[in-house]
mmCIF file of C-alpha atoms and ligand atoms in Angstrom:
data_model
loop_
_atom_site.group_PDB
_atom_site.id
_atom_site.type_symbol
_atom_site.label_atom_id
_atom_site.label_comp_id
_atom_site.label_asym_id
_atom_site.label_seq_id
_atom_site.Cartn_x
_atom_site.Cartn_y
_atom_site.Cartn_z
ATOM 1 C CA MET A 1 -27.917 7.534 -5.846
ATOM 2 C CA ASN A 2 -24.668 5.216 -6.220
ATOM 3 C CA THR A 3 -22.551 5.518 -2.684
ATOM 4 C CA ILE A 4 -19.163 6.380 -3.410
ATOM 5 C CA ILE A 5 -16.227 3.860 -2.151
ATOM 6 C CA HIS A 6 -13.266 5.230 -0.809
ATOM 7 C CA GLU A 7 -9.965 3.854 -1.014
ATOM 8 C CA ALA A 8 -9.179 4.871 3.112
ATOM 9 C CA GLN A 9 -12.288 2.517 3.472
ATOM 10 C CA VAL A 10 -10.935 -0.540 1.724
ATOM 11 C CA ARG A 11 -7.798 -0.187 3.230
ATOM 12 C CA SER A 12 -9.409 -0.070 6.903
ATOM 13 C CA GLN A 13 -11.320 -3.290 6.321
ATOM 14 C CA LEU A 14 -8.101 -5.127 4.728
ATOM 15 C CA ALA A 15 -6.635 -3.847 7.932
ATOM 16 C CA SER A 16 -8.760 -6.195 9.784
ATOM 17 C CA VAL A 17 -7.488 -9.014 7.649
ATOM 18 C CA ARG A 18 -4.823 -11.115 9.610
ATOM 19 C CA TYR A 19 -2.145 -13.073 8.223
ATOM 20 C CA PRO A 20 -2.834 -16.515 8.780
ATOM 21 C CA GLY A 21 -1.402 -17.589 11.988
ATOM 22 C CA PHE A 22 -0.330 -14.059 12.932
ATOM 23 C CA SER A 23 -1.846 -11.394 15.351
ATOM 24 C CA ARG A 24 -0.928 -8.756 12.415
ATOM 25 C CA ASP A 25 -2.684 -7.628 9.579
ATOM 26 C CA ILE A 26 -2.037 -7.806 5.807
ATOM 27 C CA VAL A 27 -2.107 -4.032 5.315
ATOM 28 C CA SER A 28 0.968 -3.668 7.873
ATOM 29 C CA PHE A 29 2.660 -6.682 6.368
ATOM 30 C CA GLY A 30 2.872 -4.651 3.202
ATOM 31 C CA LEU A 31 0.892 -7.252 1.002
ATOM 32 C CA VAL A 32 -1.545 -5.142 -0.520
ATOM 33 C CA LYS A 33 0.317 -3.430 -3.379
ATOM 34 C CA GLU A 34 -2.418 -1.368 -5.469
ATOM 35 C CA ILE A 35 -6.462 -0.738 -4.833
ATOM 36 C CA ARG A 36 -8.396 0.283 -7.723
ATOM 37 C CA ILE A 37 -12.093 1.208 -7.094
ATOM 38 C CA GLU A 38 -14.446 1.300 -10.348
ATOM 39 C CA GLY A 39 -18.202 2.672 -9.308
ATOM 40 C CA SER A 40 -19.343 -0.534 -7.064
ATOM 41 C CA THR A 41 -16.130 -2.995 -8.152
ATOM 42 C CA VAL A 42 -12.891 -2.941 -6.185
ATOM 43 C CA GLN A 43 -10.022 -4.448 -7.633
ATOM 44 C CA ILE A 44 -7.036 -5.122 -4.938
ATOM 45 C CA GLN A 45 -3.618 -6.730 -6.250
ATOM 46 C CA MET A 46 -1.546 -8.327 -3.415
ATOM 47 C CA ALA A 47 1.978 -9.599 -3.398
ATOM 48 C CA LEU A 48 3.133 -12.257 -0.738
ATOM 49 C CA THR A 49 5.994 -14.802 -0.559
ATOM 50 C CA THR A 50 4.920 -18.585 0.646
ATOM 51 C CA ALA A 51 5.209 -22.006 -0.316
ATOM 52 C CA ASP A 52 1.693 -22.810 1.363
ATOM 53 C CA VAL A 53 -1.107 -22.690 -1.001
ATOM 54 C CA ALA A 54 -3.633 -22.340 1.874
ATOM 55 C CA VAL A 55 -2.148 -19.189 2.780
ATOM 56 C CA PRO A 56 -3.202 -17.082 -0.224
ATOM 57 C CA GLN A 57 -6.460 -18.762 -0.394
ATOM 58 C CA LYS A 58 -7.565 -17.762 3.266
ATOM 59 C CA ILE A 59 -6.161 -14.216 2.715
ATOM 60 C CA LYS A 60 -8.206 -14.010 -0.516
ATOM 61 C CA ALA A 61 -11.561 -15.271 1.242
ATOM 62 C CA ASP A 62 -10.970 -12.923 4.713
ATOM 63 C CA SER A 63 -10.157 -10.280 2.179
ATOM 64 C CA GLU A 64 -13.114 -10.119 -0.091
ATOM 65 C CA ALA A 65 -15.619 -10.912 3.096
ATOM 66 C CA ALA A 66 -14.062 -8.046 4.995
ATOM 67 C CA VAL A 67 -14.344 -5.382 1.676
ATOM 68 C CA GLN A 68 -18.060 -6.623 0.557
ATOM 69 C CA ALA A 69 -19.038 -5.636 4.111
ATOM 70 C CA ILE A 70 -18.384 -2.103 2.842
ATOM 71 C CA PRO A 71 -21.840 -0.350 1.666
ATOM 72 C CA GLY A 72 -22.136 -0.065 -1.928
ATOM 73 C CA VAL A 73 -19.548 -2.347 -2.956
ATOM 74 C CA GLU A 74 -20.955 -4.870 -5.266
ATOM 75 C CA ASN A 75 -17.969 -6.766 -6.761
ATOM 76 C CA VAL A 76 -14.457 -7.369 -4.718
ATOM 77 C CA ILE A 77 -11.711 -9.118 -7.168
ATOM 78 C CA VAL A 78 -8.591 -10.017 -5.294
ATOM 79 C CA ARG A 79 -5.795 -10.876 -7.081
ATOM 80 C CA ILE A 80 -2.457 -12.024 -5.307
ATOM 81 C CA ASP A 81 0.880 -12.535 -7.091
ATOM 82 C CA ILE A 82 2.691 -15.537 -5.289
ATOM 83 C CA HIS A 83 6.559 -15.787 -5.251
ATOM 84 C CA ALA A 84 8.194 -18.802 -3.867
ATOM 85 C CA PRO A 85 10.369 -18.216 -0.973
ATOM 86 C CA ALA A 86 14.388 -17.752 -1.443
ATOM 87 C CA LYS A 87 16.235 -21.219 -0.500
ATOM 88 C CA ALA A 88 18.730 -19.919 1.682
ATOM 89 C CA VAL A 89 18.863 -17.421 4.534
ATOM 90 C CA THR A 90 21.672 -15.076 4.286
ATOM 91 C CA ALA A 91 23.707 -13.624 7.097
ATOM 92 C CA PRO A 92 22.598 -10.829 8.493
ATOM 93 C CA ALA A 93 25.967 -9.545 10.191
ATOM 94 C CA ALA A 94 28.631 -8.894 7.870
ATOM 95 C CA THR A 95 31.036 -10.561 10.498
ATOM 96 C CA ALA A 96 28.845 -13.429 11.119
ATOM 97 C CA ALA A 97 29.266 -17.139 9.595
ATOM 98 C CA GLY A 98 26.854 -19.639 9.116
ATOM 99 C CA ILE A 99 27.308 -23.348 10.400
ATOM 100 C CA PRO A 100 28.003 -25.986 7.392
ATOM 101 C CA GLY A 101 24.894 -28.078 6.943
ATOM 102 C CA VAL A 102 22.794 -26.092 9.266
ATOM 103 C CA LYS A 103 19.878 -24.433 7.442
ATOM 104 C CA HIS A 104 18.700 -22.159 10.421
ATOM 105 C CA VAL A 105 20.126 -21.071 13.135
ATOM 106 C CA ILE A 106 17.731 -19.971 15.712
ATOM 107 C CA ALA A 107 18.352 -17.733 19.300
ATOM 108 C CA ILE A 108 16.293 -17.788 22.341
ATOM 109 C CA ALA A 109 16.549 -15.440 24.065
ATOM 110 C CA SER A 110 15.644 -13.645 27.053
ATOM 111 C CA GLY A 111 15.852 -10.201 29.225
ATOM 112 C CA LYS A 112 15.773 -12.038 32.620
ATOM 113 C CA GLY A 113 16.728 -15.529 33.744
ATOM 114 C CA GLY A 114 14.163 -17.627 35.316
ATOM 115 C CA VAL A 115 11.526 -16.767 32.994
ATOM 116 C CA GLY A 116 11.385 -20.296 31.043
ATOM 117 C CA LYS A 117 13.805 -19.667 28.141
ATOM 118 C CA SER A 118 15.271 -22.957 28.339
ATOM 119 C CA THR A 119 12.021 -24.725 29.211
ATOM 120 C CA VAL A 120 10.962 -23.114 25.871
ATOM 121 C CA ALA A 121 13.746 -23.525 23.961
ATOM 122 C CA SER A 122 14.073 -27.342 24.702
ATOM 123 C CA ASN A 123 9.969 -28.023 24.190
ATOM 124 C CA LEU A 124 10.333 -25.696 20.886
ATOM 125 C CA ALA A 125 12.999 -28.090 19.632
ATOM 126 C CA MET A 126 11.109 -31.120 20.178
ATOM 127 C CA ALA A 127 8.360 -29.775 19.054
ATOM 128 C CA LEU A 128 10.115 -28.856 15.775
ATOM 129 C CA GLU A 129 11.551 -32.415 15.387
ATOM 130 C CA GLN A 130 7.978 -33.994 16.231
ATOM 131 C CA ALA A 131 7.121 -31.554 12.891
ATOM 132 C CA GLY A 132 9.550 -34.189 10.756
ATOM 133 C CA ARG A 133 12.781 -31.663 11.100
ATOM 134 C CA SER A 134 16.292 -32.152 12.007
ATOM 135 C CA VAL A 135 16.885 -30.295 15.273
ATOM 136 C CA GLY A 136 19.764 -29.451 17.139
ATOM 137 C CA LEU A 137 19.757 -28.070 20.677
ATOM 138 C CA CYS A 138 22.899 -26.134 21.870
ATOM 139 C CA ASP A 139 22.894 -24.733 25.160
ATOM 140 C CA CYS A 140 25.190 -21.890 25.491
ATOM 141 C CA ASP A 141 24.323 -20.905 28.740
ATOM 142 C CA LEU A 142 27.453 -21.863 29.967
ATOM 143 C CA TYR A 143 27.302 -20.072 33.278
ATOM 144 C CA GLY A 144 23.880 -22.098 34.212
ATOM 145 C CA PRO A 145 23.705 -24.780 31.705
ATOM 146 C CA SER A 146 20.318 -26.789 31.994
ATOM 147 C CA VAL A 147 19.975 -28.908 28.918
ATOM 148 C CA GLY A 148 21.506 -31.697 30.680
ATOM 149 C CA LEU A 149 18.657 -31.759 33.215
ATOM 150 C CA MET A 150 15.700 -31.157 30.968
ATOM 151 C CA PHE A 151 16.861 -33.874 28.687
ATOM 152 C CA GLY A 152 17.877 -36.396 31.713
ATOM 153 C CA THR A 153 21.194 -36.718 30.501
ATOM 154 C CA SER A 154 24.720 -36.092 31.842
ATOM 155 C CA GLU A 155 26.181 -38.312 28.778
ATOM 156 C CA ARG A 156 30.190 -37.197 28.292
ATOM 157 C CA PRO A 157 29.971 -36.511 24.626
ATOM 158 C CA TYR A 158 33.131 -38.100 22.539
ATOM 159 C CA ALA A 159 35.775 -36.017 21.023
ATOM 160 C CA ASP A 160 37.833 -36.957 18.115
ATOM 161 C CA THR A 161 41.390 -36.462 19.322
ATOM 162 C CA GLU A 162 43.076 -36.120 15.380
ATOM 163 C CA THR A 163 40.088 -33.723 13.929
ATOM 164 C CA GLY A 164 38.896 -32.167 17.179
ATOM 165 C CA GLN A 165 35.422 -32.617 16.693
ATOM 166 C CA ILE A 166 32.861 -33.297 19.173
ATOM 167 C CA GLN A 167 29.961 -35.511 18.678
ATOM 168 C CA PRO A 168 26.584 -33.952 20.335
ATOM 169 C CA ILE A 169 24.464 -36.363 22.543
ATOM 170 C CA GLU A 170 21.248 -37.731 20.896
ATOM 171 C CA LYS A 171 18.171 -37.687 22.511
ATOM 172 C CA TYR A 172 14.639 -38.167 21.729
ATOM 173 C CA GLY A 173 15.765 -37.397 18.084
ATOM 174 C CA LEU A 174 17.816 -34.181 18.906
ATOM 175 C CA ARG A 175 21.370 -33.291 18.812
ATOM 176 C CA LEU A 176 22.223 -31.921 22.139
ATOM 177 C CA MET A 177 25.266 -29.742 23.308
ATOM 178 C CA SER A 178 25.989 -28.158 26.802
ATOM 179 C CA MET A 179 28.310 -26.981 28.796
ATOM 180 C CA GLY A 180 27.187 -29.239 31.502
ATOM 181 C CA PHE A 181 28.035 -32.420 29.376
ATOM 182 C CA LEU A 182 31.887 -31.379 29.866
ATOM 183 C CA LEU A 183 31.542 -30.299 33.455
ATOM 184 C CA GLU A 184 32.556 -32.663 36.532
ATOM 185 C CA ASP A 185 29.034 -32.957 38.394
ATOM 186 C CA GLY A 186 27.417 -29.923 37.053
ATOM 187 C CA ALA A 187 29.877 -27.704 38.765
ATOM 188 C CA PRO A 188 29.306 -24.186 37.886
ATOM 189 C CA ALA A 189 31.534 -22.925 35.333
ATOM 190 C CA VAL A 190 34.417 -19.945 36.064
ATOM 191 C CA LEU A 191 35.102 -18.207 33.033
ATOM 192 C CA ARG A 192 36.208 -15.029 31.855
ATOM 193 C CA GLY A 193 34.374 -13.240 28.755
ATOM 194 C CA PRO A 194 36.961 -14.569 26.090
ATOM 195 C CA MET A 195 36.715 -17.717 27.243
ATOM 196 C CA VAL A 196 32.917 -17.735 26.934
ATOM 197 C CA THR A 197 33.316 -16.618 23.255
ATOM 198 C CA LYS A 198 36.023 -19.041 22.511
ATOM 199 C CA TYR A 199 33.704 -22.310 24.082
ATOM 200 C CA THR A 200 30.523 -21.098 22.365
ATOM 201 C CA GLN A 201 32.853 -20.929 19.143
ATOM 202 C CA GLN A 202 33.836 -24.672 19.927
ATOM 203 C CA PHE A 203 30.476 -25.665 20.822
ATOM 204 C CA LEU A 204 29.082 -24.018 17.178
ATOM 205 C CA ARG A 205 31.989 -24.922 15.077
ATOM 206 C CA GLN A 206 33.822 -27.944 16.098
ATOM 207 C CA VAL A 207 30.588 -29.781 17.233
ATOM 208 C CA ASP A 208 29.529 -32.515 14.282
ATOM 209 C CA TRP A 209 26.183 -31.007 14.538
ATOM 210 C CA GLY A 210 25.854 -32.786 10.726
ATOM 211 C CA ASP A 211 23.141 -31.504 8.545
ATOM 212 C CA LEU A 212 20.321 -29.705 10.141
ATOM 213 C CA ASP A 213 17.038 -27.633 9.254
ATOM 214 C CA PHE A 214 17.346 -25.889 12.982
ATOM 215 C CA LEU A 215 20.116 -25.364 15.128
ATOM 216 C CA ILE A 216 18.341 -23.779 18.428
ATOM 217 C CA LEU A 217 20.530 -21.971 20.513
ATOM 218 C CA ASP A 218 19.919 -21.225 24.180
ATOM 219 C CA LEU A 219 21.556 -18.277 25.023
ATOM 220 C CA PRO A 220 22.438 -17.151 28.541
ATOM 221 C CA PRO A 221 19.749 -14.463 30.181
ATOM 222 C CA GLY A 222 20.448 -10.680 29.699
ATOM 223 C CA THR A 223 21.918 -8.587 26.763
ATOM 224 C CA GLY A 224 25.251 -8.214 27.585
ATOM 225 C CA ASP A 225 28.738 -8.194 25.856
ATOM 226 C CA ILE A 226 28.428 -12.174 25.555
ATOM 227 C CA GLN A 227 25.138 -12.077 24.022
ATOM 228 C CA LEU A 228 26.098 -9.979 21.612
ATOM 229 C CA THR A 229 29.399 -11.084 20.415
ATOM 230 C CA ILE A 230 27.439 -14.891 20.258
ATOM 231 C CA VAL A 231 24.719 -13.412 18.209
ATOM 232 C CA GLN A 232 27.226 -11.668 16.278
ATOM 233 C CA THR A 233 29.618 -14.471 15.373
ATOM 234 C CA VAL A 234 27.012 -16.926 13.832
ATOM 235 C CA ALA A 235 24.676 -15.998 11.319
ATOM 236 C CA LEU A 236 21.176 -16.188 12.958
ATOM 237 C CA ALA A 237 18.379 -16.438 11.034
ATOM 238 C CA GLY A 238 16.449 -15.140 13.539
ATOM 239 C CA ALA A 239 15.724 -14.707 17.485
ATOM 240 C CA VAL A 240 12.862 -15.631 19.528
ATOM 241 C CA ILE A 241 12.291 -13.480 23.031
ATOM 242 C CA VAL A 242 11.152 -15.219 25.600
ATOM 243 C CA THR A 243 8.963 -13.443 28.803
ATOM 244 C CA THR A 244 6.752 -13.573 31.612
ATOM 245 C CA PRO A 245 3.816 -11.257 31.352
ATOM 246 C CA GLN A 246 4.934 -8.526 34.013
ATOM 247 C CA GLU A 247 5.992 -5.317 33.335
ATOM 248 C CA VAL A 248 9.745 -5.996 35.172
ATOM 249 C CA ALA A 249 10.217 -9.141 32.521
ATOM 250 C CA LEU A 250 8.834 -6.977 29.746
ATOM 251 C CA ILE A 251 11.430 -4.122 30.430
ATOM 252 C CA ASP A 252 14.118 -6.439 29.964
ATOM 253 C CA ALA A 253 12.189 -8.698 26.942
ATOM 254 C CA ARG A 254 12.283 -4.781 25.101
ATOM 255 C CA LYS A 255 16.219 -4.706 25.538
ATOM 256 C CA ALA A 256 16.974 -8.058 24.329
ATOM 257 C CA VAL A 257 14.401 -6.996 21.242
ATOM 258 C CA SER A 258 16.300 -4.104 21.089
ATOM 259 C CA MET A 259 19.851 -6.194 20.920
ATOM 260 C CA PHE A 260 18.936 -8.499 17.815
ATOM 261 C CA GLN A 261 17.739 -5.206 15.900
ATOM 262 C CA LYS A 262 20.680 -3.513 16.660
ATOM 263 C CA VAL A 263 22.807 -6.194 14.833
ATOM 264 C CA ASN A 264 20.259 -6.987 12.188
ATOM 265 C CA VAL A 265 18.945 -10.018 13.180
ATOM 266 C CA PRO A 266 14.918 -10.561 12.812
ATOM 267 C CA VAL A 267 13.221 -11.013 15.638
ATOM 268 C CA LEU A 268 10.754 -13.999 14.772
ATOM 269 C CA GLY A 269 8.549 -13.236 17.539
ATOM 270 C CA ILE A 270 7.906 -12.962 21.756
ATOM 271 C CA VAL A 271 6.925 -16.383 23.573
ATOM 272 C CA GLU A 272 5.000 -15.468 26.684
ATOM 273 C CA ASN A 273 5.610 -18.143 29.516
ATOM 274 C CA MET A 274 3.673 -18.408 32.535
ATOM 275 C CA SER A 275 0.980 -16.408 30.883
ATOM 276 C CA TYR A 276 -1.875 -18.028 33.068
ATOM 277 C CA PHE A 277 -2.922 -20.793 35.303
ATOM 278 C CA GLN A 278 -5.946 -22.560 34.384
ATOM 279 C CA CYS A 279 -7.114 -24.682 37.351
ATOM 280 C CA PRO A 280 -7.213 -28.261 36.815
ATOM 281 C CA SER A 281 -10.516 -28.706 39.348
ATOM 282 C CA ASP A 282 -12.507 -26.122 37.886
ATOM 283 C CA GLY A 283 -10.824 -25.164 34.687
ATOM 284 C CA LYS A 284 -10.723 -21.220 35.636
ATOM 285 C CA ARG A 285 -8.059 -19.193 34.209
ATOM 286 C CA TYR A 286 -6.073 -17.001 36.284
ATOM 287 C CA ASP A 287 -3.760 -14.403 34.722
ATOM 288 C CA ILE A 288 -1.632 -14.130 37.785
ATOM 289 C CA PHE A 289 0.893 -11.762 36.389
ATOM 290 C CA GLY A 290 -2.098 -9.642 34.523
ATOM 291 C CA SER A 291 -3.562 -10.291 31.273
ATOM 292 C CA GLY A 292 -2.069 -8.746 27.971
ATOM 293 C CA GLY A 293 1.047 -7.815 28.687
ATOM 294 C CA GLY A 294 2.910 -10.074 26.147
ATOM 295 C CA GLN A 295 0.458 -9.019 23.265
ATOM 296 C CA ARG A 296 0.719 -5.107 24.078
ATOM 297 C CA GLU A 297 4.628 -5.611 24.176
ATOM 298 C CA ALA A 298 4.596 -7.583 20.807
ATOM 299 C CA ASP A 299 2.274 -5.093 18.992
ATOM 300 C CA ARG A 300 4.368 -1.867 20.479
ATOM 301 C CA LEU A 301 7.614 -3.086 19.338
ATOM 302 C CA GLY A 302 6.047 -4.455 15.907
ATOM 303 C CA VAL A 303 7.019 -8.233 16.493
ATOM 304 C CA ARG A 304 4.436 -11.510 16.226
ATOM 305 C CA LEU A 305 3.235 -12.867 19.739
ATOM 306 C CA LEU A 306 4.439 -16.662 18.302
ATOM 307 C CA GLY A 307 2.271 -18.118 21.442
ATOM 308 C CA GLN A 308 1.110 -18.030 25.438
ATOM 309 C CA ILE A 309 2.306 -20.978 27.800
ATOM 310 C CA PRO A 310 0.342 -21.351 30.570
ATOM 311 C CA ILE A 311 2.044 -22.187 34.505
ATOM 312 C CA ASP A 312 1.590 -25.855 34.629
ATOM 313 C CA ILE A 313 2.787 -28.438 36.984
ATOM 314 C CA ALA A 314 3.554 -30.928 34.440
ATOM 315 C CA THR A 315 5.615 -28.549 32.338
ATOM 316 C CA ARG A 316 7.921 -28.339 35.321
ATOM 317 C CA GLU A 317 7.850 -31.827 36.223
ATOM 318 C CA ALA A 318 8.516 -32.866 33.177
ATOM 319 C CA GLY A 319 11.562 -30.287 32.815
ATOM 320 C CA ASP A 320 12.831 -31.731 36.077
ATOM 321 C CA ARG A 321 12.431 -35.304 35.168
ATOM 322 C CA GLY A 322 14.487 -34.606 31.867
ATOM 323 C CA LEU A 323 11.471 -35.488 29.305
ATOM 324 C CA PRO A 324 10.043 -32.211 27.926
ATOM 325 C CA VAL A 325 6.617 -32.112 28.235
ATOM 326 C CA THR A 326 6.405 -31.892 24.590
ATOM 327 C CA ALA A 327 7.633 -35.370 24.424
ATOM 328 C CA ALA A 328 5.944 -36.779 27.783
ATOM 329 C CA ASP A 329 2.560 -35.215 27.035
ATOM 330 C CA ARG A 330 2.346 -35.296 23.174
ATOM 331 C CA GLY A 331 -1.081 -34.397 22.166
ATOM 332 C CA GLY A 332 -1.890 -32.617 25.315
ATOM 333 C CA ALA A 333 -2.564 -29.186 25.854
ATOM 334 C CA VAL A 334 0.910 -27.328 26.611
ATOM 335 C CA ALA A 335 2.375 -29.795 23.947
ATOM 336 C CA GLY A 336 -0.116 -28.722 21.506
ATOM 337 C CA GLN A 337 0.820 -25.061 22.576
ATOM 338 C CA PHE A 338 4.392 -25.587 21.531
ATOM 339 C CA GLU A 339 3.232 -27.166 18.011
ATOM 340 C CA GLU A 340 1.313 -24.184 17.506
ATOM 341 C CA ILE A 341 4.339 -21.583 18.402
ATOM 342 C CA ALA A 342 6.928 -24.050 15.851
ATOM 343 C CA LYS A 343 4.654 -23.593 13.091
ATOM 344 C CA ALA A 344 4.140 -19.626 13.728
ATOM 345 C CA LEU A 345 7.780 -19.640 14.124
ATOM 346 C CA MET A 346 8.409 -21.445 10.650
ATOM 347 C CA ARG A 347 5.810 -19.648 9.156
ATOM 348 C CA GLY A 348 7.810 -16.253 10.606
ATOM 349 C CA LEU A 349 10.946 -17.599 9.165
ATOM 350 C CA GLU A 350 9.707 -17.980 5.673
ATOM 351 C CA MET A 351 7.711 -13.858 5.834
ATOM 352 C CA GLU A 352 11.032 -12.164 7.329
ATOM 353 C CA HIS A 353 13.641 -13.935 5.060
ATOM 354 C CA SER A 354 11.492 -13.911 1.612
ATOM 355 C CA LEU A 355 8.473 -11.410 1.459
ATOM 356 C CA VAL A 356 8.182 -8.859 -0.935
HETATM 357 P P1 ADP B 401 15.200 -19.625 32.281
HETATM 358 O O1 ADP B 401 16.047 -20.797 31.250
HETATM 359 O O2 ADP B 401 14.793 -18.901 31.571
HETATM 360 O O3 ADP B 401 16.298 -19.440 33.473
HETATM 361 P P2 ADP B 401 13.899 -22.223 33.114
HETATM 362 O O4 ADP B 401 13.266 -22.783 31.758
HETATM 363 O O5 ADP B 401 15.047 -22.965 33.302
HETATM 364 O O6 ADP B 401 13.923 -20.978 32.736
HETATM 365 O O7 ADP B 401 12.765 -22.459 33.713
HETATM 366 C C1 ADP B 401 12.407 -22.145 35.410
HETATM 367 C C2 ADP B 401 12.084 -22.753 36.347
HETATM 368 O O8 ADP B 401 10.642 -22.773 35.827
HETATM 369 C C3 ADP B 401 12.260 -24.442 36.051
HETATM 370 O O9 ADP B 401 12.028 -25.122 37.058
HETATM 371 C C4 ADP B 401 10.770 -24.815 35.016
HETATM 372 O O10 ADP B 401 10.514 -25.960 35.098
HETATM 373 C C5 ADP B 401 9.864 -23.645 35.602
HETATM 374 N N1 ADP B 401 9.246 -23.582 34.320
HETATM 375 C C6 ADP B 401 9.158 -22.829 33.306
HETATM 376 N N2 ADP B 401 8.578 -22.867 32.290
HETATM 377 C C7 ADP B 401 7.215 -23.227 33.239
HETATM 378 C C8 ADP B 401 6.128 -23.293 33.046
HETATM 379 N N3 ADP B 401 5.340 -22.533 31.897
HETATM 380 N N4 ADP B 401 4.911 -23.850 34.027
HETATM 381 C C9 ADP B 401 5.673 -24.043 35.021
HETATM 382 N N5 ADP B 401 7.042 -24.312 35.423
HETATM 383 C C10 ADP B 401 8.022 -23.770 34.431
#
């Protein structure tokens, strides 16, 4: 007697297939359009948008293997309609405007201070540059600018008095702008809310960023009015939330996710920083702040976990020395993790803006 195959079984098997590079599965991403069962033959129709031919190949192979494992299935036919990604990313908020010449503006945010947001922003910018993209990094943390320290520069930017245009500082192939470059001896800025908006606007609109693939905005920590104003006035392609794994940080990370969702900015994912400590002498891993917090939170919020960065002495030292670890130890373990995060971010961007 032939075994009857049910659509629910097929769907459940397909839900075990992950989209390459992501923790989310192809069913929840909405790739599976139709399932047809005729006797022992299962036909699956999928659709996806990508410019990377390896992605549908991998999905096809993994789906075939998963469905083939169902008792009674003899043939699996997977068809994938592939659509080319849309060229331009459109403004998510009605009032937000793009920056001429800049393809993608990405905000790096955190609910709390001190979780490593600037470290992640700097290293992610470097990793994107190392992947051959043109990248700018704008330090929007006017009260506590740290990009100057992370890149070892206190150079003053040149401002053209006639046009009012400001030249960003060039370092390690990146274009940088920070309040720290404008302050005497890095003295903290005493600014009221409207001034913060004004300076931020100036950083975004008056700096001669030139042609960029990515402009990374290192936002101030928290989810107050200042952050909201910033995210509403510039057309963001997406946001990345940095958190540490413990509950107190995750609570605030949740607020940051919700702030972006309110203004229709896609959350490209969470980066869990200071995830664990790998002892250099015995290689043993210690989950100092508990394990799995970032992944659980990402699953709960329906966003991706882009990667995990360990607590690492070299990362801290490199940051304080003015050379991000991705440049100081290119090819090293932490640099490799940032490289993976950069790749996941680019894939996420492609999917958020053009997934059918
Ligand atoms: P935030 O921007 O969230 O305030 P920072 O990026 O300035 O945080 O990081 C705060 C401090 O923690 C800095 O001294 C930085 O070098 C250190 N730090 C950040 N991430 C790591 C890490 N993964 N391992 C070790 N030190 C880190």
